[in-house]
Structures are given as structure tokens and as C-alpha cells.
Coordinates of N, CA, C and O in Angstrom, one line a residue:
X300 N -10.8 -74.1 57.9 CA -11.3 -73.0 57.0 C -10.4 -72.9 55.8 O -9.2 -73.1 55.9
X301 N -11.1 -72.5 54.7 CA -10.3 -72.4 53.4 C -10.9 -71.2 52.7 O -12.1 -71.1 52.5
X302 N -10.1 -70.3 52.2 CA -10.5 -69.2 51.4 C -10.6 -69.8 50.0 O -9.7 -70.4 49.5
X303 N -11.8 -69.6 49.4 CA -12.1 -70.2 48.1 C -12.1 -69.3 46.9 O -12.2 -69.7 45.8
X304 N -12.2 -67.9 47.2 CA -12.4 -67.0 46.1 C -11.7 -65.7 46.5 O -11.7 -65.3 47.7
X305 N -11.2 -65.0 45.5 CA -10.7 -63.6 45.7 C -11.3 -62.7 44.7 O -11.4 -63.0 43.5
X306 N -11.7 -61.5 45.2 CA -12.2 -60.5 44.4 C -11.3 -59.2 44.7 O -11.4 -58.7 45.8
X307 N -10.6 -58.8 43.7 CA -9.8 -57.6 43.8 C -10.7 -56.4 43.7 O -11.7 -56.5 42.9
X308 N -10.5 -55.3 44.4 CA -11.4 -54.2 44.4 C -10.7 -53.0 43.9 O -9.5 -52.6 44.2
X309 N -11.4 -52.3 43.0 CA -11.0 -50.9 42.5 C -12.1 -50.0 42.8 O -13.3 -50.3 42.7
X310 N -11.7 -48.7 43.3 CA -12.7 -47.7 43.6 C -12.7 -46.6 42.6 O -11.6 -46.2 42.1
X311 N -13.9 -46.1 42.3 CA -14.1 -45.1 41.3 C -15.0 -44.0 41.7 O -15.7 -44.2 42.7
X312 N -15.0 -42.9 41.0 CA -15.8 -41.8 41.4 C -17.3 -42.0 41.0 O -18.2 -41.6 41.7
X313 N -17.4 -42.5 39.8 CA -18.8 -42.6 39.2 C -18.9 -43.9 38.5 O -18.1 -44.3 37.6
X314 N -19.9 -44.7 38.9 CA -20.0 -46.1 38.4 C -20.3 -46.2 37.0 O -19.8 -47.1 36.3
X315 N -21.3 -45.4 36.5 CA -21.7 -45.6 35.0 C -20.5 -45.5 34.0 O -20.3 -46.4 33.2
X316 N -19.7 -44.4 34.0 CA -18.6 -44.4 33.1 C -17.6 -45.5 33.4 O -16.9 -46.0 32.5
X317 N -17.4 -45.9 34.7 CA -16.5 -47.0 35.0 C -17.0 -48.2 34.4 O -16.1 -49.1 33.9
X318 N -18.3 -48.5 34.5 CA -18.8 -49.8 33.9 C -18.5 -49.8 32.4 O -18.1 -50.8 31.9
X319 N -18.7 -48.7 31.7 CA -18.4 -48.6 30.3 C -16.9 -48.9 30.0 O -16.6 -49.6 29.1
X320 N -16.0 -48.3 30.8 CA -14.6 -48.5 30.6 C -14.2 -49.9 30.9 O -13.5 -50.6 30.1
X321 N -14.6 -50.5 32.0 CA -14.3 -51.9 32.3 C -14.9 -52.9 31.4 O -14.3 -54.0 31.2
X322 N -16.1 -52.6 30.9 CA -16.7 -53.4 29.9 C -15.7 -53.5 28.6 O -15.5 -54.5 28.1
X323 N -15.2 -52.3 28.2 CA -14.3 -52.3 27.1 C -13.0 -53.1 27.5 O -12.4 -53.8 26.7
X324 N -12.5 -52.9 28.7 CA -11.3 -53.6 29.2 C -11.4 -55.1 29.1 O -10.6 -55.8 28.6
X325 N -12.5 -55.6 29.7 CA -12.7 -57.1 29.8 C -13.5 -57.6 28.6 O -13.6 -58.8 28.4
X326 N -13.9 -56.8 27.6 CA -14.6 -57.3 26.5 C -16.0 -57.8 26.7 O -16.6 -58.5 25.9
X327 N -16.6 -57.5 27.9 CA -18.0 -57.9 28.2 C -18.4 -57.1 29.4 O -17.6 -56.6 30.2
X328 N -19.7 -57.1 29.6 CA -20.3 -56.4 30.7 C -20.1 -57.1 32.0 O -19.6 -58.3 32.1
X329 N -20.5 -56.5 33.1 CA -20.3 -57.1 34.5 C -21.2 -58.4 34.6 O -22.2 -58.5 34.0
X330 N -20.6 -59.3 35.5 CA -21.4 -60.5 35.8 C -22.4 -60.3 36.9 O -23.3 -61.1 37.0
X331 N -22.2 -59.4 37.7 CA -23.1 -59.2 38.9 C -23.1 -57.8 39.3 O -22.1 -57.0 39.2
X332 N -24.2 -57.4 39.9 CA -24.4 -56.1 40.6 C -25.0 -56.4 41.9 O -26.2 -56.3 42.1
X333 N -24.2 -56.8 42.9 CA -24.6 -57.3 44.2 C -25.4 -56.3 45.0 O -26.2 -56.7 45.9
X334 N -25.1 -55.0 44.9 CA -25.7 -54.0 45.6 C -25.5 -52.6 44.9 O -24.6 -52.6 44.0
X335 N -26.2 -51.6 45.3 CA -26.0 -50.3 44.6 C -24.6 -49.8 44.8 O -24.0 -50.0 45.9
X336 N -24.0 -49.4 43.7 CA -22.6 -48.8 43.8 C -21.5 -49.9 43.6 O -20.4 -49.6 43.7
X337 N -21.9 -51.1 43.3 CA -20.9 -52.2 43.1 C -21.3 -53.1 41.9 O -22.4 -53.5 41.7
X338 N -20.2 -53.3 41.1 CA -20.3 -54.3 40.0 C -19.2 -55.2 40.1 O -18.1 -54.9 40.6
X339 N -19.4 -56.4 39.5 CA -18.3 -57.5 39.5 C -18.1 -58.1 38.2 O -19.1 -58.4 37.5
X340 N -16.9 -58.4 37.9 CA -16.5 -59.2 36.7 C -15.9 -60.5 37.3 O -14.9 -60.4 38.0
X341 N -16.5 -61.6 37.0 CA -16.0 -62.9 37.5 C -15.1 -63.5 36.4 O -15.6 -63.9 35.3
X342 N -13.9 -63.4 36.5 CA -12.9 -63.7 35.5 C -12.6 -65.2 35.4 O -12.1 -65.6 34.4
X343 N -12.9 -65.9 36.5 CA -12.8 -67.3 36.6 C -13.6 -67.8 37.7 O -14.2 -67.0 38.5
X344 N -13.6 -69.1 38.0 CA -14.4 -69.5 39.1 C -13.9 -69.1 40.5 O -14.7 -68.9 41.4
X345 N -12.6 -68.8 40.6 CA -12.1 -68.5 41.9 C -11.5 -67.1 42.0 O -11.0 -66.7 43.1
X346 N -11.7 -66.2 41.0 CA -11.3 -64.8 41.2 C -12.0 -63.9 40.3 O -12.6 -64.3 39.3
X347 N -12.0 -62.7 40.6 CA -12.6 -61.6 39.8 C -12.3 -60.2 40.3 O -11.4 -60.0 41.1
X348 N -13.0 -59.2 39.7 CA -12.7 -57.8 40.0 C -14.0 -57.2 40.4 O -15.0 -57.3 39.7
X349 N -13.9 -56.4 41.5 CA -15.1 -55.6 41.9 C -14.7 -54.1 41.6 O -13.6 -53.7 41.8
X350 N -15.7 -53.4 41.2 CA -15.5 -52.0 41.0 C -16.7 -51.3 41.8 O -17.8 -51.5 41.6
X351 N -16.2 -50.5 42.8 CA -17.0 -49.8 43.8 C -17.0 -48.3 43.5 O -16.0 -47.7 43.2
X352 N -18.2 -47.7 43.5 CA -18.3 -46.3 43.5 C -18.0 -45.8 44.9 O -18.9 -45.9 45.8
X353 N -16.9 -45.2 45.1 CA -16.5 -44.7 46.4 C -15.6 -43.5 46.2 O -14.3 -43.6 46.2
X354 N -16.2 -42.4 45.9 CA -15.4 -41.2 45.5 C -14.3 -40.7 46.3 O -13.2 -40.3 45.9
X355 N -14.4 -40.9 47.6 CA -13.4 -40.4 48.5 C -12.1 -41.3 48.4 O -11.0 -40.9 48.8
X356 N -12.2 -42.5 47.9 CA -11.1 -43.4 47.8 C -10.7 -43.7 46.3 O -9.8 -44.5 46.1
X357 N -11.4 -43.1 45.4 CA -11.2 -43.4 44.0 C -9.8 -43.1 43.5 O -9.1 -42.2 43.9
X358 N -9.3 -44.0 42.6 CA -8.1 -43.8 41.9 C -6.8 -44.3 42.6 O -5.7 -44.0 42.2
X359 N -7.0 -45.0 43.7 CA -5.8 -45.4 44.5 C -5.6 -46.9 44.5 O -4.9 -47.4 45.4
X360 N -6.2 -47.6 43.6 CA -6.1 -49.1 43.5 C -5.2 -49.6 42.4 O -5.0 -48.9 41.4
X361 N -4.6 -50.8 42.7 CA -3.8 -51.5 41.6 C -4.2 -52.9 41.6 O -4.3 -53.5 42.7
X362 N -4.4 -53.5 40.5 CA -4.7 -54.9 40.3 C -3.7 -55.5 39.3 O -3.5 -54.9 38.2
X363 N -3.1 -56.6 39.6 CA -2.2 -57.3 38.6 C -2.9 -58.6 38.2 O -3.4 -59.4 39.0
X364 N -3.1 -58.7 36.9 CA -3.7 -59.8 36.2 C -2.8 -60.6 35.4 O -2.2 -60.0 34.4
X365 N -2.5 -61.9 35.6 CA -1.6 -62.7 34.8 C -2.4 -63.1 33.5 O -3.4 -63.8 33.6
X366 N -1.9 -62.7 32.4 CA -2.6 -62.9 31.1 C -2.0 -64.1 30.3 O -0.8 -64.1 30.2
X367 N -2.8 -65.0 29.8 CA -2.2 -66.1 29.0 C -1.7 -65.7 27.7 O -0.7 -66.4 27.1
X368 N -2.2 -64.6 27.1 CA -1.7 -64.1 25.8 C -1.6 -62.6 25.8 O -2.6 -62.0 25.5
X369 N -0.5 -62.1 26.3 CA -0.3 -60.7 26.4 C -0.4 -59.9 25.1 O -1.0 -58.8 25.0
X370 N 0.1 -60.5 24.0 CA -0.1 -59.8 22.7 C -1.5 -59.7 22.3 O -1.9 -58.7 21.7
X371 N -2.3 -60.8 22.5 CA -3.7 -60.7 22.2 C -4.4 -59.6 23.0 O -5.3 -58.9 22.6
X372 N -4.1 -59.6 24.3 CA -4.6 -58.6 25.2 C -4.3 -57.2 24.7 O -5.1 -56.3 24.7
X373 N -3.0 -56.9 24.3 CA -2.6 -55.7 23.8 C -3.5 -55.3 22.6 O -4.0 -54.1 22.5
X374 N -3.7 -56.2 21.7 CA -4.5 -56.0 20.4 C -5.9 -55.6 20.9 O -6.5 -54.7 20.3
X375 N -6.5 -56.4 21.8 CA -7.8 -56.1 22.3 C -8.0 -54.7 22.9 O -8.9 -54.0 22.6
X376 N -7.0 -54.3 23.7 CA -7.0 -53.0 24.3 C -7.0 -51.9 23.2 O -7.7 -50.9 23.2
X377 N -6.1 -52.1 22.2 CA -6.0 -51.2 21.1 C -7.3 -51.0 20.4 O -7.8 -50.0 20.1
X378 N -7.9 -52.2 20.1 CA -9.2 -52.2 19.3 C -10.3 -51.5 20.1 O -11.2 -51.0 19.6
X379 N -10.2 -51.7 21.4 CA -11.3 -51.1 22.3 C -11.0 -49.6 22.6 O -11.8 -48.9 23.2
X380 N -9.9 -49.0 22.1 CA -9.6 -47.6 22.3 C -9.0 -47.3 23.6 O -9.1 -46.2 24.1
X381 N -8.5 -48.3 24.3 CA -7.9 -48.1 25.7 C -6.5 -47.7 25.5 O -5.7 -48.5 25.0
X382 N -6.1 -46.6 26.0 CA -4.7 -46.1 26.0 C -3.8 -47.0 26.8 O -4.1 -47.4 27.9
X383 N -2.6 -47.3 26.2 CA -1.6 -48.1 26.9 C -0.3 -47.7 26.2 O -0.2 -47.1 25.2
X384 N 0.8 -48.0 26.9 CA 2.1 -47.7 26.4 C 2.8 -48.9 25.8 O 4.0 -48.8 25.5
X385 N 2.0 -49.9 25.5 CA 2.6 -51.1 25.0 C 3.1 -52.0 26.0 O 3.3 -51.6 27.2
X386 N 3.5 -53.2 25.7 CA 4.1 -54.2 26.6 C 5.5 -53.8 26.9 O 6.2 -53.4 26.0
X387 N 6.0 -54.0 28.1 CA 7.3 -53.7 28.5 C 8.0 -54.9 29.2 O 7.3 -55.6 29.8
X388 N 9.3 -55.0 29.0 CA 9.9 -56.1 29.6 C 10.0 -56.0 31.2 O 10.1 -54.8 31.6
X389 N 9.9 -57.0 31.9 CA 10.1 -57.1 33.3 C 11.1 -58.2 33.7 O 11.6 -58.8 32.7
X390 N 11.3 -58.4 34.9 CA 12.3 -59.4 35.3 C 12.2 -60.8 34.7 O 13.0 -61.3 34.1
X391 N 11.0 -61.3 34.8 CA 10.7 -62.7 34.3 C 9.6 -62.8 33.4 O 9.2 -63.9 33.0
X392 N 9.0 -61.7 33.0 CA 7.9 -61.7 32.0 C 7.8 -60.3 31.4 O 8.8 -59.5 31.4
X393 N 6.7 -60.0 30.8 CA 6.4 -58.6 30.3 C 5.2 -58.1 31.1 O 4.4 -58.8 31.6
X394 N 5.1 -56.8 31.1 CA 3.9 -56.1 31.7 C 3.2 -55.2 30.7 O 3.9 -54.6 29.8
X395 N 2.0 -55.0 30.9 CA 1.2 -54.1 30.1 C 0.3 -53.3 31.0 O -0.8 -53.8 31.4
X396 N 0.8 -52.2 31.5 CA 0.0 -51.4 32.4 C -1.1 -50.4 31.7 O -0.7 -49.9 30.7
X397 N -2.2 -50.3 32.3 CA -3.2 -49.3 31.9 C -3.8 -48.7 33.1 O -3.6 -49.1 34.2
X398 N -4.4 -47.5 32.9 CA -5.1 -46.8 34.0 C -6.5 -46.5 33.6 O -6.8 -46.1 32.4
X399 N -7.4 -46.7 34.5 CA -8.8 -46.3 34.2 C -9.0 -44.8 34.4 O -8.0 -44.1 34.7
X400 N -10.1 -44.3 34.0 CA -10.3 -42.8 34.0 C -10.1 -42.2 35.4 O -9.8 -41.0 35.5
X401 N -10.2 -42.9 36.5 CA -9.9 -42.4 37.9 C -8.4 -42.5 38.3 O -8.0 -42.0 39.3
X402 N -7.6 -43.2 37.4 CA -6.2 -43.4 37.8 C -5.9 -44.7 38.4 O -4.7 -45.0 38.7
X403 N -6.8 -45.6 38.6 CA -6.5 -47.0 39.1 C -5.7 -47.7 38.1 O -5.9 -47.5 36.9
X404 N -4.7 -48.4 38.6 CA -3.8 -49.2 37.7 C -4.2 -50.6 37.5 O -4.5 -51.3 38.5
X405 N -4.3 -51.1 36.3 CA -4.5 -52.5 36.0 C -3.3 -52.9 35.2 O -3.0 -52.3 34.2
X406 N -2.5 -53.9 35.7 CA -1.3 -54.3 35.1 C -1.5 -55.8 34.7 O -1.7 -56.7 35.5
X407 N -1.4 -56.0 33.4 CA -1.5 -57.3 32.8 C 0.0 -57.8 32.7 O 0.8 -57.0 32.3
X408 N 0.2 -59.1 33.1 CA 1.5 -59.6 33.0 C 1.4 -60.9 32.1 O 0.4 -61.5 32.0
X409 N 2.5 -61.2 31.5 CA 2.6 -62.4 30.7 C 3.9 -62.6 30.0 O 4.7 -61.6 30.0
X410 N 4.1 -63.6 29.3 CA 5.3 -63.9 28.6 C 5.3 -63.3 27.2 O 4.3 -63.0 26.7

């Protein structure tokens, strides 16, 4: 057996505003809507992000995404109107944390 794909999951209270926010975050709409209350962004062939409408669990998720160009990501977030505190140094790279409207953390990392 081999695991071939990973989908990180974030839970939100209301899917429609979350889809708008994550569309701005990723610069494009979702790739799939596999069932009611669930959308997916396929960020590469082997990984992606799921956003579930699950109000009882909303706002308690964290996803870390390794970014090839953190400065370009920062500029894209700024242009999209997504609040961030800028890139910060970390032990071996830099991080750029953001939070969705429910408080889920998305942390971009890169050099």
C-alpha cells in the first residue's frame, strides 16, 4: 500500500464567504466540489486543501504550505486585500502567517 495524495482540511462556519476568501488566497476558484459543504483546491498532483463547512469545529485548523517565492506570495496577498503581518524570520526559513475569517491559520514558509 502507498499513500499517493494528501488533502489538508480546514473547517469553516459558512462555505460561501470561505470560498470567496480562499479564492482570493489561492488566486483562483476551487477545483472540485465533491459533496455539499466541501470544496477543494488541488495545489499540485499530490496535495491540496479541503475547506469543509462544519460550524462546530470551525476555526481550529492550521495548514503549513511551503512556498517557492514567499515575497511574491506576500505581494499577492497584499493585492488581494488579505491581512498579514508580513514575512517573519524563522529558524531555517521565513514564515508568512495569515488567518481566514474563522481563525484558521495558513502559514506559508519559504526562503
